[in-house]
Coordinates of C-alpha atoms and ligand atoms in Angstrom, one line a residue:
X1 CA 0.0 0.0 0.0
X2 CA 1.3 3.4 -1.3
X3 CA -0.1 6.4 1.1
X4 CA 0.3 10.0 0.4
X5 CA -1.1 12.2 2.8
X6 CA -4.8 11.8 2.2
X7 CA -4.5 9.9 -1.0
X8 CA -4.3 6.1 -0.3
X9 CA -3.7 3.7 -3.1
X10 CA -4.1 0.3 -2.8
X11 CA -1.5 -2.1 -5.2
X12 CA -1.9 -5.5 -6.5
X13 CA -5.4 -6.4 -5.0
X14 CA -7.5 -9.0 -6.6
X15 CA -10.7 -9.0 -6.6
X16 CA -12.4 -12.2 -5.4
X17 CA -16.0 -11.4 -5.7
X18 CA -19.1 -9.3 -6.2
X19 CA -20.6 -7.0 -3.2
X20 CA -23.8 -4.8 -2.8
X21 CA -24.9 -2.8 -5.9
X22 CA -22.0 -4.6 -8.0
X23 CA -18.9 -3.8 -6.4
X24 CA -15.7 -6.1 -7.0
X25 CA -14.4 -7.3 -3.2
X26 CA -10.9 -8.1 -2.8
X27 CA -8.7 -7.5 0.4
X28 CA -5.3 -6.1 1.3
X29 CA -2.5 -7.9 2.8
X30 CA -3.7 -6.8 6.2
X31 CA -6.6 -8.4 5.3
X32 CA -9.1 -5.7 5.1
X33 CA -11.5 -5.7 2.6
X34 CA -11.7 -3.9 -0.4
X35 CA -14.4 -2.8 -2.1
X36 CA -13.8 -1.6 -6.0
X37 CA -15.9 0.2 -8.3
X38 CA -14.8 0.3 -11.9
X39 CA -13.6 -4.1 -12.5
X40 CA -14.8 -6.8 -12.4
X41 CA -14.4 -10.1 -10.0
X42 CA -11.4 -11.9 -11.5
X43 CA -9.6 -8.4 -11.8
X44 CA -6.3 -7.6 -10.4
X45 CA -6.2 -3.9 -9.4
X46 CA -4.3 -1.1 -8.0
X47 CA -7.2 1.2 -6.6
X48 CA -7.6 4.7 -4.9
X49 CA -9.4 4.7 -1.7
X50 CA -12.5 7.1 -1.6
X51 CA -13.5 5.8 1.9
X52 CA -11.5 4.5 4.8
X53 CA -13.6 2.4 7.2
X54 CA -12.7 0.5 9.9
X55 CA -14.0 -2.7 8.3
X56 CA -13.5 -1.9 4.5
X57 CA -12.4 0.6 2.2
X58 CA -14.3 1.6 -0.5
X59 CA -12.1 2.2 -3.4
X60 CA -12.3 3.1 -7.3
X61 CA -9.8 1.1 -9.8
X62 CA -6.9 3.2 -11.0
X63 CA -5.3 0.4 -13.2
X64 CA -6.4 -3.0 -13.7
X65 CA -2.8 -5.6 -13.3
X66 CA -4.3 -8.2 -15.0
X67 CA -7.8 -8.7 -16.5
X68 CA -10.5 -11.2 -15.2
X69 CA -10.7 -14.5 -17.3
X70 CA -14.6 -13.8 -16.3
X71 CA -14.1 -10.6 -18.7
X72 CA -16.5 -10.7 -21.7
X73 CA -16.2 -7.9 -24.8
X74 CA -19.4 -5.5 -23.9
X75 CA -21.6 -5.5 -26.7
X76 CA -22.9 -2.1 -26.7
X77 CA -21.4 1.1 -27.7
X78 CA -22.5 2.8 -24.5
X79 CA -21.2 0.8 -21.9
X80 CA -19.3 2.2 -19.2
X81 CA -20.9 5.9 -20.0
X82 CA -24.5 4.9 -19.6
X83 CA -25.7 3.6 -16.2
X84 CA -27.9 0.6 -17.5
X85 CA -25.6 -2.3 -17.6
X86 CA -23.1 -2.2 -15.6
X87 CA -22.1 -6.2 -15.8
X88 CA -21.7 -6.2 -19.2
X89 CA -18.1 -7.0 -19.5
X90 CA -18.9 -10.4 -17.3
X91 CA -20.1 -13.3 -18.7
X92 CA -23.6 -14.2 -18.2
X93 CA -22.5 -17.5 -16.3
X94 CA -20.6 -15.5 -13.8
X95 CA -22.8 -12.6 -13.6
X96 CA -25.6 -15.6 -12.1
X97 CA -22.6 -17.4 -9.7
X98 CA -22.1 -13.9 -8.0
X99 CA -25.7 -13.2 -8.2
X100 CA -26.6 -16.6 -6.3
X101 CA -23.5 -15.9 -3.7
X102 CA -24.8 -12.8 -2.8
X103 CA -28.5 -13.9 -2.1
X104 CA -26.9 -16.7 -0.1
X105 CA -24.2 -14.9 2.0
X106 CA -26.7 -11.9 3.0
X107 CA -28.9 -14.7 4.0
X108 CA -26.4 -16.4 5.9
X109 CA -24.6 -12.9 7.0
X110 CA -27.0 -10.4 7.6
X111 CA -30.4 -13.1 8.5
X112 CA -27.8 -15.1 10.2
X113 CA -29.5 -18.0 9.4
X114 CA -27.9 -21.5 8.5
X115 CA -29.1 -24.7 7.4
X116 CA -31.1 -24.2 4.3
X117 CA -31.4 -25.1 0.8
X118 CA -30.1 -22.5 -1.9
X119 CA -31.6 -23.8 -5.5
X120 CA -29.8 -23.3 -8.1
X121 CA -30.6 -19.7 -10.0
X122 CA -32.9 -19.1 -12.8
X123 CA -31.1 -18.1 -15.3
X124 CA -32.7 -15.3 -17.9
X125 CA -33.2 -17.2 -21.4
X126 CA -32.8 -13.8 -23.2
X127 CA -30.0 -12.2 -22.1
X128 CA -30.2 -9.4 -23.7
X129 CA -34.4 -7.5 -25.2
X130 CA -36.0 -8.7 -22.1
X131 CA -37.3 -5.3 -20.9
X132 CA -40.9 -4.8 -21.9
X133 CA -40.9 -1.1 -20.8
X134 CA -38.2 1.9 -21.1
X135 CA -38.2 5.4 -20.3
X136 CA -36.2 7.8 -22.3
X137 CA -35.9 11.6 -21.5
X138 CA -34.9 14.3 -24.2
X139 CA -32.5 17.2 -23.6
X140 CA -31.3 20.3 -25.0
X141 CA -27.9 18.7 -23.5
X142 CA -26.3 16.3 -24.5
X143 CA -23.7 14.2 -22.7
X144 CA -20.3 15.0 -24.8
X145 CA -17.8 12.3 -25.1
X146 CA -14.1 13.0 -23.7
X147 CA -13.4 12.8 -27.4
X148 CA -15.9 15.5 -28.3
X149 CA -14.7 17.8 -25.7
X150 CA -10.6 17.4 -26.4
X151 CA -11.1 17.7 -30.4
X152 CA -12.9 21.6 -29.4
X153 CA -14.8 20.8 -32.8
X154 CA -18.1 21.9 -33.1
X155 CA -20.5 19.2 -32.5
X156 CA -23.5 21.1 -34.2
X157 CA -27.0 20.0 -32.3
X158 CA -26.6 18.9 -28.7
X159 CA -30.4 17.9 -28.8
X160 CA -30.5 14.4 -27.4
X161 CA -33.2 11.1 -26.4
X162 CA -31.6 8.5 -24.1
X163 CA -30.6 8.3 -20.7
X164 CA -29.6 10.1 -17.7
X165 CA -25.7 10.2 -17.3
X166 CA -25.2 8.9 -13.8
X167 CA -24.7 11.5 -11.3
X168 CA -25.3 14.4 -13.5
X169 CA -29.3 14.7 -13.8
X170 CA -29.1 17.4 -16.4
X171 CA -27.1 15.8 -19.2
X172 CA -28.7 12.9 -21.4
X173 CA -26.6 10.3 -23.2
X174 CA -27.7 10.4 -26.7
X175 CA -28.9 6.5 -27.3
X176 CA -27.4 5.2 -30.8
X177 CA -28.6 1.8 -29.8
X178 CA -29.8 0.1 -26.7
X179 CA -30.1 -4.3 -25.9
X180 CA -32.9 -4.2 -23.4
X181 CA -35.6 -3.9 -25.6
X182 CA -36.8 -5.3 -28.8
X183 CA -37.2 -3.4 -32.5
X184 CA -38.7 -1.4 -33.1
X185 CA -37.8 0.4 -29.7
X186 CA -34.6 2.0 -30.7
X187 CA -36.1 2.3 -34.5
X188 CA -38.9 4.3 -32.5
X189 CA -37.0 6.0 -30.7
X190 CA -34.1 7.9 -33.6
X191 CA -37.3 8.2 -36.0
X192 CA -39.1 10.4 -33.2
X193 CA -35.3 11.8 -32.2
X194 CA -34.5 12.8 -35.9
X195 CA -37.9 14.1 -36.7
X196 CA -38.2 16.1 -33.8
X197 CA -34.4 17.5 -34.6
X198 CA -35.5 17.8 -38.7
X199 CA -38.7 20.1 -37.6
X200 CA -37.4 22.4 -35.2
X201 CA -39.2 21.0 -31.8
X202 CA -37.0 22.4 -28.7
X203 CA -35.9 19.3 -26.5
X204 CA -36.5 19.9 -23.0
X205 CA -33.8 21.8 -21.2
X206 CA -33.6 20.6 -17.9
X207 CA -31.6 23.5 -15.7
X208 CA -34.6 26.3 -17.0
X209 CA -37.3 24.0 -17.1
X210 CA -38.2 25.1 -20.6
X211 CA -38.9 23.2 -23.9
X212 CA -41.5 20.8 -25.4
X213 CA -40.3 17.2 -25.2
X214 CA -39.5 15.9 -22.2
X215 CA -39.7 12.0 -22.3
X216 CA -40.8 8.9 -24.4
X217 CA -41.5 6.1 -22.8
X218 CA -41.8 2.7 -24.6
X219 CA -44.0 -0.4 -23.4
X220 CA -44.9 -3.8 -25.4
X221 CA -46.8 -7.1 -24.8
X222 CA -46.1 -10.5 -25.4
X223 CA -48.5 -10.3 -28.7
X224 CA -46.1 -7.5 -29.6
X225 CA -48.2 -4.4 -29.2
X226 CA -46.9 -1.1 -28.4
X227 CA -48.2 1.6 -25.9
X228 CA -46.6 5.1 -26.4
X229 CA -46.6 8.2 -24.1
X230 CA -45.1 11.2 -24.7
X231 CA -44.5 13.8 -21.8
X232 CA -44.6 17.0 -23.0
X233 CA -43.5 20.2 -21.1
X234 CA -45.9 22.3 -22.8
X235 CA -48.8 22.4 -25.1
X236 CA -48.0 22.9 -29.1
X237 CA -50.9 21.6 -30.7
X238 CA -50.1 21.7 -34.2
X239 CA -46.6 20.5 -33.0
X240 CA -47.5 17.7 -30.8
X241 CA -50.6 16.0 -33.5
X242 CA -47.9 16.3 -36.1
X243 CA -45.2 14.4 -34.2
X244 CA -48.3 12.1 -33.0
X245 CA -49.5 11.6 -36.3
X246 CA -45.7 10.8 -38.4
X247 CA -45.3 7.7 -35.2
X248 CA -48.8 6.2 -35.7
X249 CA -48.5 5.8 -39.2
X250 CA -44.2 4.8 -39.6
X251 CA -45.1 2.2 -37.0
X252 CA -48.2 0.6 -37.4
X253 CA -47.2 -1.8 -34.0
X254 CA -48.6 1.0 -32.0
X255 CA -51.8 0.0 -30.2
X256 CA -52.1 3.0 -28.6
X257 CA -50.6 6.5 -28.1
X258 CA -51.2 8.8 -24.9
X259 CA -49.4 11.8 -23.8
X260 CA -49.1 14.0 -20.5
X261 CA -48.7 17.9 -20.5
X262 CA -46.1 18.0 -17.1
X263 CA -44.4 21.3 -16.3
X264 CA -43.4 20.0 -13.0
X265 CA -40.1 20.0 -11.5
X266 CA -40.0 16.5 -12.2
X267 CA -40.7 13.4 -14.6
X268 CA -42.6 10.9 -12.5
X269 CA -46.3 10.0 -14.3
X270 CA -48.2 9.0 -11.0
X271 CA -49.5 12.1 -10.4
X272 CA -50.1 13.5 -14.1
X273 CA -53.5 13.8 -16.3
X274 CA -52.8 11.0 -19.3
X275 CA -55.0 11.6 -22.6
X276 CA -55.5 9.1 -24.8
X277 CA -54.7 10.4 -28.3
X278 CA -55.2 6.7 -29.6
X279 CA -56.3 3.7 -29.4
X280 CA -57.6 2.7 -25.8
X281 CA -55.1 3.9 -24.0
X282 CA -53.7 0.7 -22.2
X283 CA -52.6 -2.6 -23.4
X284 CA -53.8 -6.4 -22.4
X285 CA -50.7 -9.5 -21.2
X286 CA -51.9 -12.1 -20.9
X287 CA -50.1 -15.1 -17.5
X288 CA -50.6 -18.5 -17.9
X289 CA -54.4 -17.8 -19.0
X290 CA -55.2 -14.5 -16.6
X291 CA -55.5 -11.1 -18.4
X292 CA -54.0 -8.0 -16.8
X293 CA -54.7 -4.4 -18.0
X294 CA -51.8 -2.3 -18.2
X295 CA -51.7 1.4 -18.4
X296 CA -49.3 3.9 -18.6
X297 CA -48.8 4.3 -14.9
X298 CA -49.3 0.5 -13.8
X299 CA -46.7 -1.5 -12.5
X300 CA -46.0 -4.5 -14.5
X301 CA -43.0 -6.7 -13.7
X302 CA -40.3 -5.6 -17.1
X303 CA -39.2 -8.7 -17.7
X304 CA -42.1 -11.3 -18.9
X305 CA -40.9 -14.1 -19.5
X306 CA -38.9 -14.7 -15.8
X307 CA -41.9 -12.8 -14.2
X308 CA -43.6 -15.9 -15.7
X309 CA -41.4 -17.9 -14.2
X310 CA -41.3 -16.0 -10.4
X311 CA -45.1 -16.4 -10.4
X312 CA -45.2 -19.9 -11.3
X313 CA -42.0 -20.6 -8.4
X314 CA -44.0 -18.7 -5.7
X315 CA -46.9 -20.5 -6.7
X316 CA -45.1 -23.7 -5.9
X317 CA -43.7 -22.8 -3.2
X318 CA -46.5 -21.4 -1.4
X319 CA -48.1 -25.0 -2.3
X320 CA -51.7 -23.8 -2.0
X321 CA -54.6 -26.0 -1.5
X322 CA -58.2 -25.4 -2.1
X323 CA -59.2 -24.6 1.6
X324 CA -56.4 -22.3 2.0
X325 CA -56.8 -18.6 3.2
X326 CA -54.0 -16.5 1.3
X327 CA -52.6 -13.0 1.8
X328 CA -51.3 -11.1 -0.7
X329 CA -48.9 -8.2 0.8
X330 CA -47.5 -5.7 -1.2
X331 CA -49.8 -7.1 -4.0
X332 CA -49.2 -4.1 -6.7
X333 CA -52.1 -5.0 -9.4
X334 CA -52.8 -8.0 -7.5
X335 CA -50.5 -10.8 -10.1
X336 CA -49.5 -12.9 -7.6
X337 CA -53.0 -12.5 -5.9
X338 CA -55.0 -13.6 -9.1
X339 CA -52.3 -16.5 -9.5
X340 CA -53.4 -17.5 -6.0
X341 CA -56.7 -17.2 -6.3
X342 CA -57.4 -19.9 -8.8
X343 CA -56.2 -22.5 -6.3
X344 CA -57.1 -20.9 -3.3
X345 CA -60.7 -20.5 -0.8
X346 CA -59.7 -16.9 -0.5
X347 CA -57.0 -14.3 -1.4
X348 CA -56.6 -11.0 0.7
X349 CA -54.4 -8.4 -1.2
X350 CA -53.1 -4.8 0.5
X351 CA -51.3 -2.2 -1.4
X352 CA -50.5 1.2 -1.0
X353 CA -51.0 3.0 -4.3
X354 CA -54.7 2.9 -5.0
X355 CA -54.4 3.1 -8.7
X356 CA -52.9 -0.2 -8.7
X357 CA -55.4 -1.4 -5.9
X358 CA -58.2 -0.3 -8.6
X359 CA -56.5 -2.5 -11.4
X360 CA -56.3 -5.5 -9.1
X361 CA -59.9 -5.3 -8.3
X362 CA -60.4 -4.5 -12.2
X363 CA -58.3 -7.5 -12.9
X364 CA -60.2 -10.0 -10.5
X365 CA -63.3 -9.3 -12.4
X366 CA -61.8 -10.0 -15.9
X367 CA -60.5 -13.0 -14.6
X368 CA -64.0 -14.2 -12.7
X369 CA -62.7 -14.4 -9.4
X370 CA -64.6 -13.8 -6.9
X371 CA -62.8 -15.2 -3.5
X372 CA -60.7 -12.3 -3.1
X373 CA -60.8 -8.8 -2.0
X374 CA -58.4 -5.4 -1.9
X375 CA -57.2 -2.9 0.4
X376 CA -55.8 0.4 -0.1
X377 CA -53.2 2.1 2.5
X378 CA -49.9 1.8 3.9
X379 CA -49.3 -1.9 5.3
X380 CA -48.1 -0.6 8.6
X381 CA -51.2 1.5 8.7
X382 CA -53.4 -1.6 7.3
X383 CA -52.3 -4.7 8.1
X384 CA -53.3 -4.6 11.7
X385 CA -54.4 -6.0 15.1
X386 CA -58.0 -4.5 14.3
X387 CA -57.6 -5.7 10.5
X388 CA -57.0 -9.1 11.9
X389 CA -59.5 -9.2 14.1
X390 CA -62.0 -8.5 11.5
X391 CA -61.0 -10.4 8.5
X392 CA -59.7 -14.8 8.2
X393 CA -56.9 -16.1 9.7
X394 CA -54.3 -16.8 6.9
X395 CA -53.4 -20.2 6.1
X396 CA -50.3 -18.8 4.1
X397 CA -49.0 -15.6 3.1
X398 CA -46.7 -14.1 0.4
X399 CA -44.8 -10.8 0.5
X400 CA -43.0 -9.0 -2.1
X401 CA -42.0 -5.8 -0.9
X402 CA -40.5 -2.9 -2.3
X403 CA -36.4 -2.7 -2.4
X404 CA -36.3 -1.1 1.8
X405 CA -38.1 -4.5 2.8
X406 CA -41.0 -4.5 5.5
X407 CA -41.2 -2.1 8.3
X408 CA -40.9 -3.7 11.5
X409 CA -44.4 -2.8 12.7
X410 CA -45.7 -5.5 9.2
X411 CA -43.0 -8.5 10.2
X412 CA -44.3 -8.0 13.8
X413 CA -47.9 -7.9 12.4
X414 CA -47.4 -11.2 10.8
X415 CA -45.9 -13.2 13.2
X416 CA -49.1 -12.7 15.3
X417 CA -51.0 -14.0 12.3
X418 CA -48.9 -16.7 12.6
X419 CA -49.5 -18.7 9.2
X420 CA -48.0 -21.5 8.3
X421 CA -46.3 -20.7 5.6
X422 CA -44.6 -17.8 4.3
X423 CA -43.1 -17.2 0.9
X424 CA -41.2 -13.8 0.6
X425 CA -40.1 -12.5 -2.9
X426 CA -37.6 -9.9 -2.7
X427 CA -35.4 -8.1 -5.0
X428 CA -32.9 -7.3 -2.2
X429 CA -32.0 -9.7 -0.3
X430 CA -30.0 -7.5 2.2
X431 CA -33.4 -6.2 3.3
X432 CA -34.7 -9.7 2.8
X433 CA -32.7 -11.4 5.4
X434 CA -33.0 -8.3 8.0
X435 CA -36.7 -9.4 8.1
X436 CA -36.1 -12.8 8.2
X437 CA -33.6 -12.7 10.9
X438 CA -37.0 -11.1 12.9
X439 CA -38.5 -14.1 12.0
X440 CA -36.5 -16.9 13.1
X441 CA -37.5 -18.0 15.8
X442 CA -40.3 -18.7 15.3
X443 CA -39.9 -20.0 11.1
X444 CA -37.5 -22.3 9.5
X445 CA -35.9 -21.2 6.5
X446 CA -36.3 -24.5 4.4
X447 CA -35.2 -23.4 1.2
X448 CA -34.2 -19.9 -1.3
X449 CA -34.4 -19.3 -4.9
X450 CA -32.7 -16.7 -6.4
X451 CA -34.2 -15.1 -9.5
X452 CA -31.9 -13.5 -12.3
X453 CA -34.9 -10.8 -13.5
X454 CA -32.2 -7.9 -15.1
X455 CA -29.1 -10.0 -16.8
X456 CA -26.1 -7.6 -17.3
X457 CA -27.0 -5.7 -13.7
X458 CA -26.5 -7.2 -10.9
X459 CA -29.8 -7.2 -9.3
X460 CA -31.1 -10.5 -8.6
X461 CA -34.8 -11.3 -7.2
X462 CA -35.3 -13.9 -4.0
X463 CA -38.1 -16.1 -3.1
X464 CA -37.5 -17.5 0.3
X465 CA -39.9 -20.5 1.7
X466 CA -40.7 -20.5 5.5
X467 CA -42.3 -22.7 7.8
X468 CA -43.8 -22.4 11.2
X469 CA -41.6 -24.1 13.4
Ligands
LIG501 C1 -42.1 -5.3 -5.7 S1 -43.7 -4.6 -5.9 C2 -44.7 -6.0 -5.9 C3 -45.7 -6.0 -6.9 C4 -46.5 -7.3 -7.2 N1 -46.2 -8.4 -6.2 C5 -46.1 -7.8 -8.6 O1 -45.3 -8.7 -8.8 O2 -46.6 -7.2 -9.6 C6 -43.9 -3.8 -4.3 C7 -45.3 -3.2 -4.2 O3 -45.4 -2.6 -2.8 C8 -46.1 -1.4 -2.9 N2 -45.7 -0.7 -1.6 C9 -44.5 0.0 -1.4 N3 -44.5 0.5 -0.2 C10 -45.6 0.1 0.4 C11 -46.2 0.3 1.7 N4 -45.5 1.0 2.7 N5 -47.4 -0.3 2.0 C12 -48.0 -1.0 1.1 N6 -47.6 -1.2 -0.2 C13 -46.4 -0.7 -0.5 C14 -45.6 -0.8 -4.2 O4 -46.6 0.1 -4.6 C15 -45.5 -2.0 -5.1 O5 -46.7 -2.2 -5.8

C-alpha cells in the first residue's frame, strides 16, 4: 500500500468477488476488505481509496494488473458511460454465480440463518431485449464524449433522447442503440429523435425548465403491441398531432398512443392527467391464461418471460390447497393474488398505491374471481391488530415488498398472524434477510431461490420459503 497524505492507493489487490450494488471485493494484505468500483471479479487492481472504514475501504480502480478471465467484450457502444448495464463486461454465467452468492451470503450474514437449501438460480433465457418497458428523456444537452470535448470541434446540435448520465441529472446520453428492448424500440425512438431535430421541436432543457419534449417512454406485450406516451413540457398543438401523427403511421405496432402535459419539477407520471390520443389507452398481457390491463402508470413486472417464471415458483412454493386462506402483501395490481386465487378459498391483497389497488380489483373481475378482496393504505397502517380481528386467519402468506423490505411494525404484524407458511419474494435480499432474521425464531428457512430478472446488472430477485416451526 502506497499512502500519500490523504490519498491512499491500494496495489496489486485481486478481486475475489461481487458485493452490494455490483462492487468487485478483494482484500489487502492486512486483510481488510476492499471494495472496488470500476472491475470486475477476477480483476487484479491497483485502486484509490475514496472511503477509509474500519472494516472496509471503498475504493475506485486506478489500473487494472491483470484482467479477469470472467471478462466478456461488452456489446454495446455505450457501456461504461450509460448507467444501465453495468455487468456487461462479465459473462452471463458469472454474472448468475455472483448473483446466487450474494442472495446466499446476506442470508447467511445479515439473517444469520444457517441450514437451508439454496436452489440453483434461474437463469434469464434472453440475455439481452427482455425489458418490456423503457423510459427515455430528451435534452437540449447532450452528454459529450471525452473525445468530443478534447477535439474543441463543433458538435452542431446537442439535442439528445436517451438516458440520464449517472450523477449528472441534467445531461442525457444520446442512445445510438440500446439491448434491453426489442425493435422497433430503438427504431422508435431515432425516428421520433431525428424528426423532432428535422422540424425544429425544442428538447426539454432541464436546468430552466423550458422546452417541449420531455420523455418517451416505450412499453410492449407479449403479442407484440406497443403503448406510447409522450411527456410533454408544454402544449404545441399543431406541434405535438404532427409528431403524434408521423409515429402512428411509420409504425403501425402502435396500439395506442397517450401523452401528459407536465411542467413540474419533475418526470414521474403518478400524479399526471394521461389523454388518450389513440387507441384505448392501455394494453392487455396475458399469465398463464389471466389477463391484466396495463396502463401507462401500472406496474407490470419488465421482464415477462422470468416474471412468468417467479409467479409460477412462488406458486409452488407457497403450495396452495383449495381450503387455503391467502394473503397477498404488497400485492401491486394484485399478479401474484390472481395467480393464487385460482387454487385458493380466499385471497386478501393490501397495497398502498390505489391506482394499482383499482387494477387488481379491475383484474379479478376480468378473470372471474370472486374469493378475493383489496385494500388500499400503507401496510403498517393496514395490516393490523384490528384488521386481523375483523377479517380470516391466513393459512399462508406471500410478501413481495419494495427494495427497503417491510417495516418492522408489518413482520411483527405477521408473526401474530402466525400462518403456516410464508413465501417472501424480494429483490434485495439484504433487506430480505434483516426481516427474516426477525422471524427466526419462530420460522424455518427451508429453502431460497434466487431469480436472475435484469441480466447484465446485478440485481437479482429472491423467493425464500418459510415454515412455522
Ligand atoms: C415489488 S412490488 C410487488 C408487486 C407485485 N407483487 C407484482 O409482482 O406485480 C412492491 C409493491 O409494494 C407497494 N408498496 C410500497 N410500499 C408500500 C407500503 N408501505 N405499504 C403498502 N404497499 C407498499 C408498491 O406500490 C408495489 O406495488
Amino acid at each position: 500500500m502506497s499512502k500519500k497524505k490523504k490519498n491512499i492507493i491500494l496495489e496489486n489487490i485481486k478481486l475475489i468477488s461481487a458485493g452490494a450494488k455490483g462492487v468487485a471485493v478483494g482484500k489487502t494484505e492486512e486483510g481488510k476488505t476492499v471494495l472496488v468500483t470500476g472491475a470486475v471479479p477476477g480483476d487484479i487492481v491497483n485502486a484509490r481509496v475514496k472511503k477509509a472504514k474500519s472494516k472496509y475501504y471503498e475504493a475506485e480502480v486506478l489500473e487494472i494488473l491483470e484482467k479477469s478471465p470472467y471478462r466478456v467484450e461488452p456489446k454495446c457502444i455505450h457501456f461504461g458511460v450509460c448507467g444501465g448495464c453495468k455487468w456487461q463486461n462479465l459473462s452471463y454465467e458469472k454474472q448468475l454465480d455472483f448473483k446466487q452468492e450474494e442472495v446466499y451470503n446476506n442470508i447467511k450474514r445479515i439473517g444469520g440463518i444457517e441450514n437451508f437449501e439454496t436452489l440453483p438460480i434461474l437463469g434469464s433465457e434472453e440475455e439481452y431485449f427482455y425489458r418490456n418497458k423503457m423510459e427515455f428523456s430528451f435534452s437540449n444537452a447532450r452528454w459529450l464524449t471525452q473525445f468530443e470535448i478534447s477535439s474543441e470541434e463543433n458538435f452542431g446540435n446537442k439535442d439528445a433522447l436517451g438516458f440520464h448520465i449517472p450523477g449528472m441529472w441534467s445531461k442525457i446520453l444520446d442512445l445510438k442503440e440500446c439491448f434491453l428492448q426489442e425493435e422497433p424500440s430503438n427504431e422508435m425512438r431515432l425516428a421520433v429523435r431525428d424528426y423532432a431535430i428535422k422540424n425544429g421541436l425544442e428538447f426539454y432543457d432541464v436546468k430552466n425548465q423550458e422546452g417541449f419534449l420531455r420523455t418517451f417512454m416505450l412499453r410492449q406485450n407479449s403479442k407484440g403491441e406497443w403503448m406510447v406516451l409522450f411527456q410533454l413540457y408544454r402544449e404545441e398543438k399543431e406541434n405535438r398531432e404532427n409528431l403524434f401523427n408521423f409515429v402512428l403511421e411509420k409504425f403501425p405496432q402502435i396500439k395506442t398512443l397517450v401523452f401528459a402535459i407536465n411542467s413540474k419539477g419533475n418526470d414521474s407520471v403518478y400524479d399526471l392527467d394521461i389523454q388518450t390520443y389513440f387507441g384505448e389507452g392501455f394494453l392487455y398481457e396475458e399469465m398463464d391464461g389471466l389477463q391484466f390491463k396495463i396502463g401507462p402508470k401500472s406496474f407490470f413486472q419488465t421482464n415477462y418471460k422470468q416474471a412468468l417464471n417467479l409467479y409460477r415458483k412462488t406458486l409452488e412454493f407457497a403450495g396452495i390447497t383449495e381450503n387455503d386462506v391467502v394473503y397477498d402483501l404488497y400485492t401491486g395490481t394484485g399478479t401474484i393474488a390472481q395467480y393464487i386465487a385460482k387454487k385458493a378459498k380466499y385471497v386478501i391483497g393490501i397495497e398502498s398505491v390505489q391506482e394499482a389497488i383499482d387494477a387488481a380489483k379491475e383484474h379479478a373481475k376480468l378473470n372471474g374471481l370472486e374469493n378475493c378482496e383489496f385494500h388500499c393504505g400503507d401496510m403498517k397502517d393496514v395490516f393490523t391488530e384490528e384488521f386481523l380481528a375483523n377479517h380470516p386467519k391466513a393459512d399462508v402468506l406471500v410478501t413481495d415488498p419494495p427494495r427497503d423490505g417491510m417495516h418492522q411494525k408489518v413482520v411483527e404484524q405477521i408473526l401474530k398472524l402466525a400462518p403456516k407458511k410464508i413465501v417472501y419474494v424480494s429483490c434485495n435480499s439484504a433487506t430480505q434477510a434483516r426481516d427474516l432474521a426477525l422471524m427466526k425464531d419462530d420460522y424455518d428457512l427451508v429453502k431460497i431461490l434466487p431469480v436472475d430478472m435484469f441480466p447484465q446488472t446485478h440485481h437479482v430477485e429472491n423467493i425464500a420459503l418459510l415454515i412455522k416451526k
